[in-house]
Amino acid sequence: MCQTSKKTELARSKAIGTNTQAETALSTQTGSLYARIPYFGNIDSSTSQNNDGATDITSSNLTTYEQGFIVASRMDSWTERSFSQNITAGVNFMDEVGKQIANYKWEVRQDILLAILKGIFSMKTTGSGVAEKAAKEFIEKHVYDITNDIIGDEPGHVGVTSLNKAIQKAAGDNKNIFKLVVTHSEVATNLENLKLLKYLTYNDANGVEQDLTVGTWNGRIVLIDDNMPTAEIAERYVACKSTTEGALKCTTAGSGAGEVKLSDVQTTLPSAKENDYVLLLSAGTAYTSYVLGEGSIVLKDIGDSVPYEMSRDPKVNGGQDTLYARDRYICGAKGISFEKPSSLTASASNEDLSTGTNWNIINDGTNAIAHKAIPICKIVSLG
């Protein structure tokens, strides 16, 4: 049997959960594409009043929001000719397809999840509305981009403080909501070299301590998956101190020793000014590592009315069999609502899920929930 080289650690992780109300609302087969579920805000001490025995109590309300969930239906099929079995000593290709379907479904889930995360981090941030302001704050706080960081031996790479700074920036004193990291092997290798990735251990039958293949980084489980997003970034200038090794001084002419032409710098660093110091960073690959809480992404297979069926056509190609497969998934995220566009009248495609304008921080048009309650952030680094 051919083994897939594509890993699906994100799809198999505890970061994936469900919403029971949305599951109930969307599990029927008739007209179940989209559901809006009540999302209750929290009461807090800001409404507490002094009891002096002479003042009436002022009552407050529990804020109720709505959260949108969408269904993504998927289908596929595989066809094999009877002739194939005749010339391969009776090897049944459809049996082989059946063996591989489980892994195939994990790959489908992984693709959906990556589309959801792309959409969340592409939310609309321009505008004066509550949703846009909330999205802007979320992106500013929940993205920790160190690709232009020149501190340390390897500029732009994760280091001792990277994860802790990222989750503190995202959630402050609520940073313990983050439980796991899904990262590329390039980043994981860097962590290993820095001795920051600690592998969990167990005692074997002889009482000898052995390493497991699962590691932790600052107490968070690390899952290694090369399907995490990457992007090529060009050579660019970044601001630095005059004492930084390799620093160049910006001047109009840029002709002196240790100088660079200001207009050249401004092509990648528009804020640069005369006499500023900059450093030229090489082109490279930016790796996205997702830091997530348990159940932070909602993806639940709620089944299709006819999940599998076989069809045989005895005429075509001397006879052939086709296996059809169908699935329906609930899609959503903690603290974030899918806002169905009017153009979406059937299943949500991965393109729909990756479109930022289809996602909003949960809000009621006046207030949005606190971004610190959303257990989703990402670190972007060069390794």
mmCIF file of C-alpha atoms in Angstrom:
data_model
loop_
_atom_site.group_PDB
_atom_site.id
_atom_site.type_symbol
_atom_site.label_atom_id
_atom_site.label_comp_id
_atom_site.label_asym_id
_atom_site.label_seq_id
_atom_site.Cartn_x
_atom_site.Cartn_y
_atom_site.Cartn_z
ATOM 1 C CA MET A 1 0.000 0.000 0.000
ATOM 2 C CA CYS A 2 1.326 3.440 -0.917
ATOM 3 C CA GLN A 3 1.797 5.616 2.161
ATOM 4 C CA THR A 4 1.095 9.328 1.922
ATOM 5 C CA SER A 5 3.969 11.668 2.783
ATOM 6 C CA LYS A 6 1.554 14.476 3.622
ATOM 7 C CA LYS A 7 1.178 14.943 7.360
ATOM 8 C CA THR A 8 -2.071 16.058 8.950
ATOM 9 C CA GLU A 9 -0.998 16.907 12.496
ATOM 10 C CA LEU A 10 -3.216 19.984 12.727
ATOM 11 C CA ALA A 11 -6.355 18.063 11.715
ATOM 12 C CA ARG A 12 -5.605 15.315 14.264
ATOM 13 C CA SER A 13 -4.805 17.692 17.128
ATOM 14 C CA LYS A 14 -6.814 18.736 20.172
ATOM 15 C CA ALA A 15 -7.079 22.215 18.674
ATOM 16 C CA ILE A 16 -10.009 20.874 16.668
ATOM 17 C CA GLY A 17 -13.400 20.738 18.372
ATOM 18 C CA THR A 18 -17.091 21.282 17.768
ATOM 19 C CA ASN A 19 -20.039 23.404 18.879
ATOM 20 C CA THR A 20 -22.919 21.224 20.047
ATOM 21 C CA GLN A 21 -25.585 23.831 19.291
ATOM 22 C CA ALA A 22 -24.303 24.339 15.759
ATOM 23 C CA GLU A 23 -23.984 20.589 15.338
ATOM 24 C CA THR A 24 -27.618 20.098 16.320
ATOM 25 C CA ALA A 25 -28.790 22.902 14.041
ATOM 26 C CA LEU A 26 -26.825 21.765 11.002
ATOM 27 C CA SER A 27 -26.978 17.971 11.235
ATOM 28 C CA THR A 28 -30.192 17.646 9.204
ATOM 29 C CA GLN A 29 -29.833 17.223 5.467
ATOM 30 C CA THR A 30 -32.601 19.630 4.416
ATOM 31 C CA GLY A 31 -31.579 23.260 3.927
ATOM 32 C CA SER A 32 -28.857 23.106 6.572
ATOM 33 C CA LEU A 33 -26.071 25.323 5.297
ATOM 34 C CA TYR A 34 -25.692 28.076 7.861
ATOM 35 C CA ALA A 35 -26.625 28.611 11.507
ATOM 36 C CA ARG A 36 -26.361 31.522 13.931
ATOM 37 C CA ILE A 37 -25.923 30.404 17.514
ATOM 38 C CA PRO A 38 -26.284 32.556 20.670
ATOM 39 C CA TYR A 39 -22.960 33.523 22.213
ATOM 40 C CA PHE A 40 -23.213 34.884 25.738
ATOM 41 C CA GLY A 41 -21.000 37.624 27.075
ATOM 42 C CA ASN A 42 -19.661 37.647 30.634
ATOM 43 C CA ILE A 43 -20.815 39.578 33.657
ATOM 44 C CA ASP A 44 -18.014 41.369 35.493
ATOM 45 C CA SER A 45 -17.361 43.439 38.591
ATOM 46 C CA SER A 46 -17.669 46.779 36.780
ATOM 47 C CA THR A 47 -21.412 46.821 37.564
ATOM 48 C CA SER A 48 -20.970 46.200 41.302
ATOM 49 C CA GLN A 49 -22.586 48.971 43.411
ATOM 50 C CA ASN A 50 -22.146 50.221 46.934
ATOM 51 C CA ASN A 51 -24.983 49.259 49.270
ATOM 52 C CA ASP A 52 -25.541 52.203 51.593
ATOM 53 C CA GLY A 53 -29.048 51.134 52.537
ATOM 54 C CA ALA A 54 -30.640 54.113 50.783
ATOM 55 C CA THR A 55 -29.828 53.696 47.082
ATOM 56 C CA ASP A 56 -31.798 51.599 44.587
ATOM 57 C CA ILE A 57 -29.920 48.887 42.725
ATOM 58 C CA THR A 58 -29.309 49.545 39.047
ATOM 59 C CA SER A 59 -29.707 46.346 37.078
ATOM 60 C CA SER A 60 -27.583 45.431 34.068
ATOM 61 C CA ASN A 61 -28.104 42.949 31.245
ATOM 62 C CA LEU A 62 -26.088 39.979 30.077
ATOM 63 C CA THR A 63 -24.890 40.815 26.583
ATOM 64 C CA THR A 64 -25.910 38.229 24.004
ATOM 65 C CA TYR A 65 -24.120 37.988 20.683
ATOM 66 C CA GLU A 66 -24.555 35.673 17.700
ATOM 67 C CA GLN A 67 -21.960 33.431 16.106
ATOM 68 C CA GLY A 68 -22.190 32.078 12.557
ATOM 69 C CA PHE A 69 -21.241 28.538 11.487
ATOM 70 C CA ILE A 70 -21.133 27.270 7.914
ATOM 71 C CA VAL A 71 -21.294 23.817 6.330
ATOM 72 C CA ALA A 72 -18.600 22.683 3.902
ATOM 73 C CA SER A 73 -19.656 19.650 1.863
ATOM 74 C CA ARG A 74 -17.054 17.653 0.003
ATOM 75 C CA MET A 75 -17.285 14.877 -2.571
ATOM 76 C CA ASP A 76 -14.940 12.694 -4.592
ATOM 77 C CA SER A 77 -14.871 9.505 -6.625
ATOM 78 C CA TRP A 78 -12.416 6.884 -7.862
ATOM 79 C CA THR A 79 -12.851 4.662 -10.908
ATOM 80 C CA GLU A 80 -11.078 1.425 -11.803
ATOM 81 C CA ARG A 81 -11.488 -0.740 -14.890
ATOM 82 C CA SER A 82 -12.173 -4.437 -14.606
ATOM 83 C CA PHE A 83 -9.333 -4.886 -17.091
ATOM 84 C CA SER A 84 -6.854 -3.602 -14.472
ATOM 85 C CA GLN A 85 -7.668 -6.488 -12.151
ATOM 86 C CA ASN A 86 -7.381 -8.982 -14.995
ATOM 87 C CA ILE A 87 -3.756 -8.064 -15.766
ATOM 88 C CA THR A 88 -2.483 -7.687 -12.156
ATOM 89 C CA ALA A 89 -3.073 -11.204 -10.855
ATOM 90 C CA GLY A 90 -6.357 -10.274 -9.260
ATOM 91 C CA VAL A 91 -5.200 -7.152 -7.373
ATOM 92 C CA ASN A 92 -8.363 -5.234 -6.455
ATOM 93 C CA PHE A 93 -7.680 -1.535 -6.911
ATOM 94 C CA MET A 94 -10.934 -0.525 -5.244
ATOM 95 C CA ASP A 95 -9.885 -2.365 -2.079
ATOM 96 C CA GLU A 96 -6.715 -0.301 -2.148
ATOM 97 C CA VAL A 97 -8.756 2.905 -2.478
ATOM 98 C CA GLY A 98 -10.830 1.808 0.517
ATOM 99 C CA LYS A 99 -7.692 1.365 2.621
ATOM 100 C CA GLN A 100 -6.524 4.877 1.816
ATOM 101 C CA ILE A 101 -9.789 6.756 2.370
ATOM 102 C CA ALA A 102 -9.163 7.363 6.087
ATOM 103 C CA ASN A 103 -5.889 9.207 5.399
ATOM 104 C CA TYR A 104 -7.489 10.977 2.455
ATOM 105 C CA LYS A 105 -10.206 12.357 4.752
ATOM 106 C CA TRP A 106 -7.609 13.678 7.195
ATOM 107 C CA GLU A 107 -6.002 15.542 4.297
ATOM 108 C CA VAL A 108 -9.369 17.026 3.311
ATOM 109 C CA ARG A 109 -9.880 18.213 6.902
ATOM 110 C CA GLN A 110 -6.383 19.689 7.014
ATOM 111 C CA ASP A 111 -7.018 21.681 3.829
ATOM 112 C CA ILE A 112 -10.270 23.031 5.287
ATOM 113 C CA LEU A 113 -8.549 24.014 8.537
ATOM 114 C CA LEU A 114 -5.745 25.867 6.771
ATOM 115 C CA ALA A 115 -8.367 27.718 4.708
ATOM 116 C CA ILE A 116 -10.202 28.731 7.902
ATOM 117 C CA LEU A 117 -7.003 30.017 9.518
ATOM 118 C CA LYS A 118 -6.069 31.927 6.385
ATOM 119 C CA GLY A 119 -9.497 33.559 6.384
ATOM 120 C CA ILE A 120 -9.307 34.483 10.067
ATOM 121 C CA PHE A 121 -5.952 36.195 9.631
ATOM 122 C CA SER A 122 -7.234 38.027 6.531
ATOM 123 C CA MET A 123 -10.235 39.688 8.208
ATOM 124 C CA LYS A 124 -11.097 43.180 7.035
ATOM 125 C CA THR A 125 -9.288 45.724 9.214
ATOM 126 C CA THR A 126 -10.045 48.962 7.379
ATOM 127 C CA GLY A 127 -13.122 50.975 8.280
ATOM 128 C CA SER A 128 -14.728 52.581 11.302
ATOM 129 C CA GLY A 129 -17.191 49.821 12.181
ATOM 130 C CA VAL A 130 -17.035 47.704 15.321
ATOM 131 C CA ALA A 131 -16.165 44.586 13.316
ATOM 132 C CA GLU A 132 -13.292 46.258 11.473
ATOM 133 C CA LYS A 133 -11.849 47.795 14.632
ATOM 134 C CA ALA A 134 -12.060 44.462 16.456
ATOM 135 C CA ALA A 135 -10.414 42.654 13.548
ATOM 136 C CA LYS A 136 -7.609 45.220 13.407
ATOM 137 C CA GLU A 137 -6.905 44.795 17.117
ATOM 138 C CA PHE A 138 -6.971 41.006 16.755
ATOM 139 C CA ILE A 139 -4.497 41.004 13.852
ATOM 140 C CA GLU A 140 -2.187 43.448 15.622
ATOM 141 C CA LYS A 141 -2.182 41.412 18.829
ATOM 142 C CA HIS A 142 -2.392 37.849 17.529
ATOM 143 C CA VAL A 143 0.306 37.996 14.849
ATOM 144 C CA TYR A 144 3.891 37.899 16.114
ATOM 145 C CA ASP A 145 6.084 38.543 13.068
ATOM 146 C CA ILE A 146 9.814 38.377 13.772
ATOM 147 C CA THR A 147 11.066 38.038 10.205
ATOM 148 C CA ASN A 148 12.680 41.489 10.475
ATOM 149 C CA ASP A 149 13.942 40.953 14.023
ATOM 150 C CA ILE A 150 17.724 41.486 14.072
ATOM 151 C CA ILE A 151 18.289 40.431 17.679
ATOM 152 C CA GLY A 152 20.272 37.234 18.254
ATOM 153 C CA ASP A 153 22.692 35.145 16.237
ATOM 154 C CA GLU A 154 20.156 34.315 13.526
ATOM 155 C CA PRO A 155 17.991 37.329 12.611
ATOM 156 C CA GLY A 156 14.314 36.526 12.157
ATOM 157 C CA HIS A 157 14.504 33.092 13.799
ATOM 158 C CA VAL A 158 12.566 31.926 16.854
ATOM 159 C CA GLY A 159 14.453 32.026 20.118
ATOM 160 C CA VAL A 160 14.117 31.562 23.847
ATOM 161 C CA THR A 161 11.429 34.203 24.339
ATOM 162 C CA SER A 162 9.507 33.982 21.034
ATOM 163 C CA LEU A 163 6.581 31.788 22.096
ATOM 164 C CA ASN A 164 6.100 33.445 25.469
ATOM 165 C CA LYS A 165 6.114 36.896 23.882
ATOM 166 C CA ALA A 166 3.661 35.814 21.190
ATOM 167 C CA ILE A 167 1.047 34.402 23.558
ATOM 168 C CA GLN A 168 1.456 37.265 26.029
ATOM 169 C CA LYS A 169 0.943 39.758 23.210
ATOM 170 C CA ALA A 170 -2.191 37.877 22.155
ATOM 171 C CA ALA A 171 -3.835 37.148 25.485
ATOM 172 C CA GLY A 172 -1.928 38.921 28.260
ATOM 173 C CA ASP A 173 -2.715 37.363 31.619
ATOM 174 C CA ASN A 174 -5.001 34.901 29.823
ATOM 175 C CA LYS A 175 -2.118 33.328 27.878
ATOM 176 C CA ASN A 176 -2.678 29.896 29.435
ATOM 177 C CA ILE A 177 -5.543 29.404 26.949
ATOM 178 C CA PHE A 178 -2.858 28.406 24.430
ATOM 179 C CA LYS A 179 -2.048 24.695 24.608
ATOM 180 C CA LEU A 180 -0.225 23.649 21.443
ATOM 181 C CA VAL A 181 1.929 24.786 18.541
ATOM 182 C CA VAL A 182 1.774 23.432 14.990
ATOM 183 C CA THR A 183 4.977 24.285 13.163
ATOM 184 C CA HIS A 184 7.141 23.489 10.148
ATOM 185 C CA SER A 185 10.082 21.098 10.579
ATOM 186 C CA GLU A 186 12.480 23.954 9.749
ATOM 187 C CA VAL A 187 11.291 25.829 12.841
ATOM 188 C CA ALA A 188 11.243 22.656 14.949
ATOM 189 C CA THR A 189 14.826 21.866 13.929
ATOM 190 C CA ASN A 190 15.892 25.344 14.995
ATOM 191 C CA LEU A 191 14.187 24.791 18.359
ATOM 192 C CA GLU A 192 15.987 21.459 18.742
ATOM 193 C CA ASN A 193 19.341 23.069 17.972
ATOM 194 C CA LEU A 194 18.642 25.698 20.635
ATOM 195 C CA LYS A 195 17.602 22.906 23.038
ATOM 196 C CA LEU A 196 14.213 24.581 23.419
ATOM 197 C CA LEU A 197 12.222 21.590 22.206
ATOM 198 C CA LYS A 198 11.906 19.070 25.000
ATOM 199 C CA TYR A 199 10.602 15.626 24.140
ATOM 200 C CA LEU A 200 8.192 13.929 26.493
ATOM 201 C CA THR A 201 9.423 10.706 28.053
ATOM 202 C CA TYR A 202 8.039 7.402 29.313
ATOM 203 C CA ASN A 203 9.421 4.382 31.146
ATOM 204 C CA ASP A 204 9.560 1.192 29.097
ATOM 205 C CA ALA A 205 8.906 -2.325 30.405
ATOM 206 C CA ASN A 206 12.451 -2.454 31.804
ATOM 207 C CA GLY A 207 12.061 0.833 33.646
ATOM 208 C CA VAL A 208 14.340 2.670 31.218
ATOM 209 C CA GLU A 209 13.307 6.208 30.345
ATOM 210 C CA GLN A 210 12.635 6.660 26.621
ATOM 211 C CA ASP A 211 11.835 9.706 24.513
ATOM 212 C CA LEU A 212 8.433 10.031 22.859
ATOM 213 C CA THR A 213 8.148 11.696 19.449
ATOM 214 C CA VAL A 214 6.027 14.493 20.947
ATOM 215 C CA GLY A 215 7.872 17.550 22.218
ATOM 216 C CA THR A 216 7.008 20.674 24.193
ATOM 217 C CA TRP A 217 8.051 24.301 23.846
ATOM 218 C CA ASN A 218 7.535 26.408 26.955
ATOM 219 C CA GLY A 219 5.123 23.742 28.179
ATOM 220 C CA ARG A 220 3.036 23.708 24.966
ATOM 221 C CA ILE A 221 2.755 20.541 22.885
ATOM 222 C CA VAL A 222 4.580 20.926 19.552
ATOM 223 C CA LEU A 223 3.262 19.176 16.439
ATOM 224 C CA ILE A 224 5.531 19.164 13.384
ATOM 225 C CA ASP A 225 3.826 19.481 10.022
ATOM 226 C CA ASP A 226 5.418 20.797 6.833
ATOM 227 C CA ASN A 227 2.003 21.717 5.443
ATOM 228 C CA MET A 228 2.007 24.854 7.575
ATOM 229 C CA PRO A 229 2.052 28.007 5.407
ATOM 230 C CA THR A 230 5.286 29.354 3.964
ATOM 231 C CA ALA A 231 6.008 32.450 1.892
ATOM 232 C CA GLU A 232 9.070 33.741 0.106
ATOM 233 C CA ILE A 233 10.169 37.203 1.224
ATOM 234 C CA ALA A 234 12.501 39.439 -0.756
ATOM 235 C CA GLU A 235 15.712 41.139 0.249
ATOM 236 C CA ARG A 236 14.847 44.194 2.365
ATOM 237 C CA TYR A 237 16.188 46.908 4.636
ATOM 238 C CA VAL A 238 15.237 47.150 8.317
ATOM 239 C CA ALA A 239 15.934 49.875 10.844
ATOM 240 C CA CYS A 240 18.785 49.293 13.289
ATOM 241 C CA LYS A 241 21.189 51.059 15.623
ATOM 242 C CA SER A 242 24.458 52.593 14.451
ATOM 243 C CA THR A 243 26.263 49.991 16.586
ATOM 244 C CA THR A 244 24.615 47.033 14.861
ATOM 245 C CA GLU A 245 27.098 44.905 12.940
ATOM 246 C CA GLY A 246 26.701 45.625 9.222
ATOM 247 C CA ALA A 247 24.731 48.847 9.819
ATOM 248 C CA LEU A 248 24.566 51.298 6.910
ATOM 249 C CA LYS A 249 23.901 55.027 7.140
ATOM 250 C CA CYS A 250 21.188 56.461 4.892
ATOM 251 C CA THR A 251 22.326 59.460 2.854
ATOM 252 C CA THR A 252 21.022 61.094 -0.303
ATOM 253 C CA ALA A 253 24.099 60.141 -2.325
ATOM 254 C CA GLY A 254 24.944 56.916 -0.515
ATOM 255 C CA SER A 255 28.469 57.089 -1.882
ATOM 256 C CA GLY A 256 30.540 57.174 1.277
ATOM 257 C CA ALA A 257 31.991 54.248 3.205
ATOM 258 C CA GLY A 258 29.281 52.492 5.243
ATOM 259 C CA GLU A 259 26.554 54.506 3.504
ATOM 260 C CA VAL A 260 23.566 53.526 1.395
ATOM 261 C CA LYS A 261 21.442 55.604 -0.936
ATOM 262 C CA LEU A 262 18.271 56.719 0.862
ATOM 263 C CA SER A 263 16.026 56.249 -2.177
ATOM 264 C CA ASP A 264 17.178 52.618 -2.465
ATOM 265 C CA VAL A 265 16.334 51.971 1.174
ATOM 266 C CA GLN A 266 12.892 53.545 0.867
ATOM 267 C CA THR A 267 11.801 50.962 -1.720
ATOM 268 C CA THR A 268 11.452 48.433 1.127
ATOM 269 C CA LEU A 269 11.523 50.755 4.149
ATOM 270 C CA PRO A 270 9.435 53.833 3.246
ATOM 271 C CA SER A 271 9.808 55.348 6.730
ATOM 272 C CA ALA A 272 13.607 55.650 6.409
ATOM 273 C CA LYS A 273 15.029 59.162 6.679
ATOM 274 C CA GLU A 274 18.345 60.899 6.100
ATOM 275 C CA ASN A 275 21.020 59.746 8.590
ATOM 276 C CA ASP A 276 18.982 56.741 9.769
ATOM 277 C CA TYR A 277 20.829 53.430 10.143
ATOM 278 C CA VAL A 278 19.609 50.305 8.395
ATOM 279 C CA LEU A 279 20.604 46.702 7.871
ATOM 280 C CA LEU A 280 20.133 44.762 4.638
ATOM 281 C CA LEU A 281 18.475 41.396 5.250
ATOM 282 C CA SER A 282 18.716 38.602 2.703
ATOM 283 C CA ALA A 283 15.755 37.044 0.924
ATOM 284 C CA GLY A 284 14.374 33.954 2.617
ATOM 285 C CA THR A 285 11.376 31.820 3.509
ATOM 286 C CA ALA A 286 8.872 32.911 6.152
ATOM 287 C CA TYR A 287 7.322 30.072 8.152
ATOM 288 C CA THR A 288 3.959 30.379 9.916
ATOM 289 C CA SER A 289 3.540 28.524 13.215
ATOM 290 C CA TYR A 290 0.030 28.403 14.649
ATOM 291 C CA VAL A 291 -0.412 28.578 18.414
ATOM 292 C CA LEU A 292 -3.844 27.310 19.424
ATOM 293 C CA GLY A 293 -6.055 26.446 22.352
ATOM 294 C CA GLU A 294 -7.982 23.216 22.732
ATOM 295 C CA GLY A 295 -11.065 23.222 20.503
ATOM 296 C CA SER A 296 -10.173 26.640 19.102
ATOM 297 C CA ILE A 297 -11.146 25.633 15.547
ATOM 298 C CA VAL A 298 -14.549 24.053 14.930
ATOM 299 C CA LEU A 299 -14.503 21.301 12.319
ATOM 300 C CA LYS A 300 -16.942 18.450 12.787
ATOM 301 C CA ASP A 301 -17.929 15.789 10.260
ATOM 302 C CA ILE A 302 -21.732 15.638 10.524
ATOM 303 C CA GLY A 303 -22.112 13.097 7.744
ATOM 304 C CA ASP A 304 -23.919 12.982 4.439
ATOM 305 C CA SER A 305 -27.198 11.179 3.808
ATOM 306 C CA VAL A 306 -25.314 8.869 1.408
ATOM 307 C CA PRO A 307 -21.642 8.976 2.474
ATOM 308 C CA TYR A 308 -20.513 6.126 0.190
ATOM 309 C CA GLU A 309 -21.890 4.282 -2.763
ATOM 310 C CA MET A 310 -20.602 2.069 -5.580
ATOM 311 C CA SER A 311 -21.635 2.199 -9.206
ATOM 312 C CA ARG A 312 -20.769 -0.229 -11.971
ATOM 313 C CA ASP A 313 -20.876 0.571 -15.677
ATOM 314 C CA PRO A 314 -20.474 -2.697 -17.637
ATOM 315 C CA LYS A 315 -20.201 -0.915 -20.996
ATOM 316 C CA VAL A 316 -17.498 1.729 -20.612
ATOM 317 C CA ASN A 317 -13.903 0.478 -21.018
ATOM 318 C CA GLY A 318 -15.038 -3.130 -20.906
ATOM 319 C CA GLY A 319 -16.574 -2.589 -17.477
ATOM 320 C CA GLN A 320 -15.565 -0.276 -14.638
ATOM 321 C CA ASP A 321 -16.440 0.380 -11.000
ATOM 322 C CA THR A 322 -16.692 3.808 -9.359
ATOM 323 C CA LEU A 323 -16.657 4.531 -5.633
ATOM 324 C CA TYR A 324 -18.322 7.810 -4.590
ATOM 325 C CA ALA A 325 -17.660 9.521 -1.254
ATOM 326 C CA ARG A 326 -19.403 12.506 0.352
ATOM 327 C CA ASP A 327 -18.934 14.380 3.661
ATOM 328 C CA ARG A 328 -20.370 17.438 5.394
ATOM 329 C CA TYR A 329 -18.373 19.481 7.912
ATOM 330 C CA ILE A 330 -19.368 22.244 10.335
ATOM 331 C CA CYS A 331 -16.797 25.062 10.158
ATOM 332 C CA GLY A 332 -16.160 27.824 12.682
ATOM 333 C CA ALA A 333 -13.777 29.165 15.307
ATOM 334 C CA LYS A 334 -13.890 30.198 18.955
ATOM 335 C CA GLY A 335 -14.754 33.863 19.338
ATOM 336 C CA ILE A 336 -15.055 34.390 15.592
ATOM 337 C CA SER A 337 -18.171 34.314 13.429
ATOM 338 C CA PHE A 338 -18.533 33.214 9.828
ATOM 339 C CA GLU A 339 -20.658 35.832 8.067
ATOM 340 C CA LYS A 340 -22.250 34.124 5.084
ATOM 341 C CA PRO A 341 -22.256 36.272 1.937
ATOM 342 C CA SER A 342 -25.435 36.287 -0.120
ATOM 343 C CA SER A 343 -23.557 34.674 -3.002
ATOM 344 C CA LEU A 344 -22.939 31.521 -0.936
ATOM 345 C CA THR A 345 -26.044 29.404 -1.441
ATOM 346 C CA ALA A 346 -24.634 25.879 -1.182
ATOM 347 C CA SER A 347 -21.491 24.402 0.343
ATOM 348 C CA ALA A 348 -18.629 26.666 1.484
ATOM 349 C CA SER A 349 -15.540 26.043 -0.642
ATOM 350 C CA ASN A 350 -12.003 26.410 0.699
ATOM 351 C CA GLU A 351 -11.898 29.708 -1.170
ATOM 352 C CA ASP A 352 -14.982 30.883 0.748
ATOM 353 C CA LEU A 353 -13.378 29.829 4.028
ATOM 354 C CA SER A 354 -10.092 31.575 3.233
ATOM 355 C CA THR A 355 -11.790 34.879 2.323
ATOM 356 C CA GLY A 356 -11.221 37.360 5.138
ATOM 357 C CA THR A 357 -14.411 39.358 4.559
ATOM 358 C CA ASN A 358 -16.412 36.250 5.507
ATOM 359 C CA TRP A 359 -15.099 36.307 9.088
ATOM 360 C CA ASN A 360 -15.681 38.745 11.974
ATOM 361 C CA ILE A 361 -14.803 38.917 15.636
ATOM 362 C CA ILE A 362 -18.114 38.221 17.404
ATOM 363 C CA ASN A 363 -19.900 41.530 17.962
ATOM 364 C CA ASP A 364 -23.395 43.013 18.274
ATOM 365 C CA GLY A 365 -22.753 46.127 16.216
ATOM 366 C CA THR A 366 -21.903 48.127 19.326
ATOM 367 C CA ASN A 367 -19.354 46.019 21.163
ATOM 368 C CA ALA A 368 -17.111 43.090 20.266
ATOM 369 C CA ILE A 369 -15.876 40.336 22.535
ATOM 370 C CA ALA A 370 -12.373 40.735 23.969
ATOM 371 C CA HIS A 371 -9.639 39.508 21.643
ATOM 372 C CA LYS A 372 -7.859 38.033 24.690
ATOM 373 C CA ALA A 373 -10.542 35.343 24.835
ATOM 374 C CA ILE A 374 -9.667 33.976 21.387
ATOM 375 C CA PRO A 375 -7.076 31.126 21.627
ATOM 376 C CA ILE A 376 -5.664 31.582 18.124
ATOM 377 C CA CYS A 377 -2.397 33.301 17.192
ATOM 378 C CA LYS A 378 0.515 32.812 14.851
ATOM 379 C CA ILE A 379 4.267 33.330 14.817
ATOM 380 C CA VAL A 380 5.917 34.221 11.529
ATOM 381 C CA SER A 381 9.660 33.591 11.432
ATOM 382 C CA LEU A 382 12.548 32.643 9.171
ATOM 383 C CA GLY A 383 13.031 29.376 11.003
#
